[in-house]
Tab-separated table of C-alpha atoms in Angstrom:
chain	number	residue	atom	x	y	z
A	562	UNK	CA	76.205	195.480	215.408
A	563	UNK	CA	75.097	191.828	215.338
A	564	UNK	CA	76.136	189.825	212.248
A	565	UNK	CA	72.598	188.441	211.678
A	566	UNK	CA	70.557	191.391	210.418
A	567	UNK	CA	67.245	191.100	208.632
A	568	UNK	CA	66.067	193.590	205.997
A	569	UNK	CA	64.349	195.871	208.534
A	570	UNK	CA	67.491	195.974	210.701
A	571	UNK	CA	69.719	196.865	207.745
A	572	UNK	CA	67.284	199.546	206.569
A	573	UNK	CA	67.030	201.120	210.030
A	574	UNK	CA	70.819	201.402	210.135
A	575	UNK	CA	70.764	203.433	206.887
A	576	UNK	CA	69.036	206.285	208.731
A	577	UNK	CA	71.326	208.909	210.282
A	578	UNK	CA	72.022	208.726	214.016
A	579	UNK	CA	70.769	211.634	216.173
A	580	UNK	CA	69.665	213.766	213.216
A	581	UNK	CA	66.070	214.742	212.429
A	582	UNK	CA	65.090	214.009	208.821
A	583	UNK	CA	61.760	214.073	207.014
A	584	UNK	CA	59.972	210.825	206.206
A	585	UNK	CA	60.500	211.460	202.488
A	586	UNK	CA	64.255	211.885	203.053
A	587	UNK	CA	64.253	208.692	205.122
A	588	UNK	CA	62.570	206.877	202.232
A	589	UNK	CA	65.229	208.134	199.797
A	590	UNK	CA	68.116	207.173	202.101
A	591	UNK	CA	66.662	203.730	202.740
A	592	UNK	CA	65.769	203.342	199.033
A	593	UNK	CA	62.169	202.343	199.790
A	594	UNK	CA	58.796	203.835	198.869
A	595	UNK	CA	56.801	206.018	201.269
A	596	UNK	CA	54.439	203.211	202.309
A	597	UNK	CA	57.363	200.984	203.262
A	598	UNK	CA	59.070	203.745	205.242
A	599	UNK	CA	55.896	204.333	207.284
A	600	UNK	CA	55.947	200.657	208.231
A	601	UNK	CA	59.678	200.846	208.957
A	602	UNK	CA	59.169	203.859	211.234
A	603	UNK	CA	56.535	201.897	213.160
A	604	UNK	CA	58.974	198.977	213.598
A	605	UNK	CA	61.774	201.329	214.667
A	606	UNK	CA	59.571	203.033	217.263
A	607	UNK	CA	58.466	199.682	218.729
A	608	UNK	CA	62.094	198.610	219.037
A	609	UNK	CA	63.062	201.873	220.763
A	610	UNK	CA	65.402	202.831	217.931
A	611	UNK	CA	63.479	205.750	216.354
A	612	UNK	CA	61.717	208.871	217.597
A	613	UNK	CA	59.182	210.814	215.567
A	614	UNK	CA	57.761	214.322	215.662
A	615	UNK	CA	55.046	215.985	213.650
A	616	UNK	CA	52.286	214.382	211.596
A	617	UNK	CA	51.476	213.720	207.980
A	618	UNK	CA	53.789	215.116	205.327
A	619	UNK	CA	55.672	217.146	207.949
A	620	UNK	CA	56.583	214.107	210.081
A	621	UNK	CA	60.251	213.709	210.928
A	622	UNK	CA	62.225	210.760	212.299
A	623	UNK	CA	65.472	210.416	214.207
A	624	UNK	CA	67.446	207.257	215.031
A	625	UNK	CA	68.183	207.450	218.766
A	626	UNK	CA	69.915	204.112	219.331
A	627	UNK	CA	73.077	202.974	217.517
A	628	UNK	CA	71.958	199.346	217.035
A	629	UNK	CA	68.874	198.007	215.213
A	630	UNK	CA	67.248	196.795	218.451
A	631	UNK	CA	67.307	198.261	221.922
A	632	UNK	CA	67.598	195.493	224.547
A	633	UNK	CA	64.399	194.899	226.468
A	634	UNK	CA	64.335	195.298	230.220
A	635	UNK	CA	63.250	191.678	230.521
A	636	UNK	CA	66.388	190.407	228.728
A	637	UNK	CA	68.590	192.682	230.834
A	638	UNK	CA	67.051	191.352	234.043
A	639	UNK	CA	67.549	187.717	233.026
A	640	UNK	CA	71.281	188.281	232.520
A	641	UNK	CA	71.842	189.271	236.152
């Protein structure tokens, strides 16, 4: 994991890897309120780190990548 993590990165890494949990459980584990966890889930999905299923109160999340950011295809291509 990179040494320079911002608050969102650190919070994403508090969520369990490859385990479905409810949004309310994610909020408890990350020690944030429900509004903040909804925003965090959005950030995690954009980065390719989280998957979601369900809607509303029944929504669940799962961390699918071990680091806080999945490398973009563009950055992979520029390294070749």
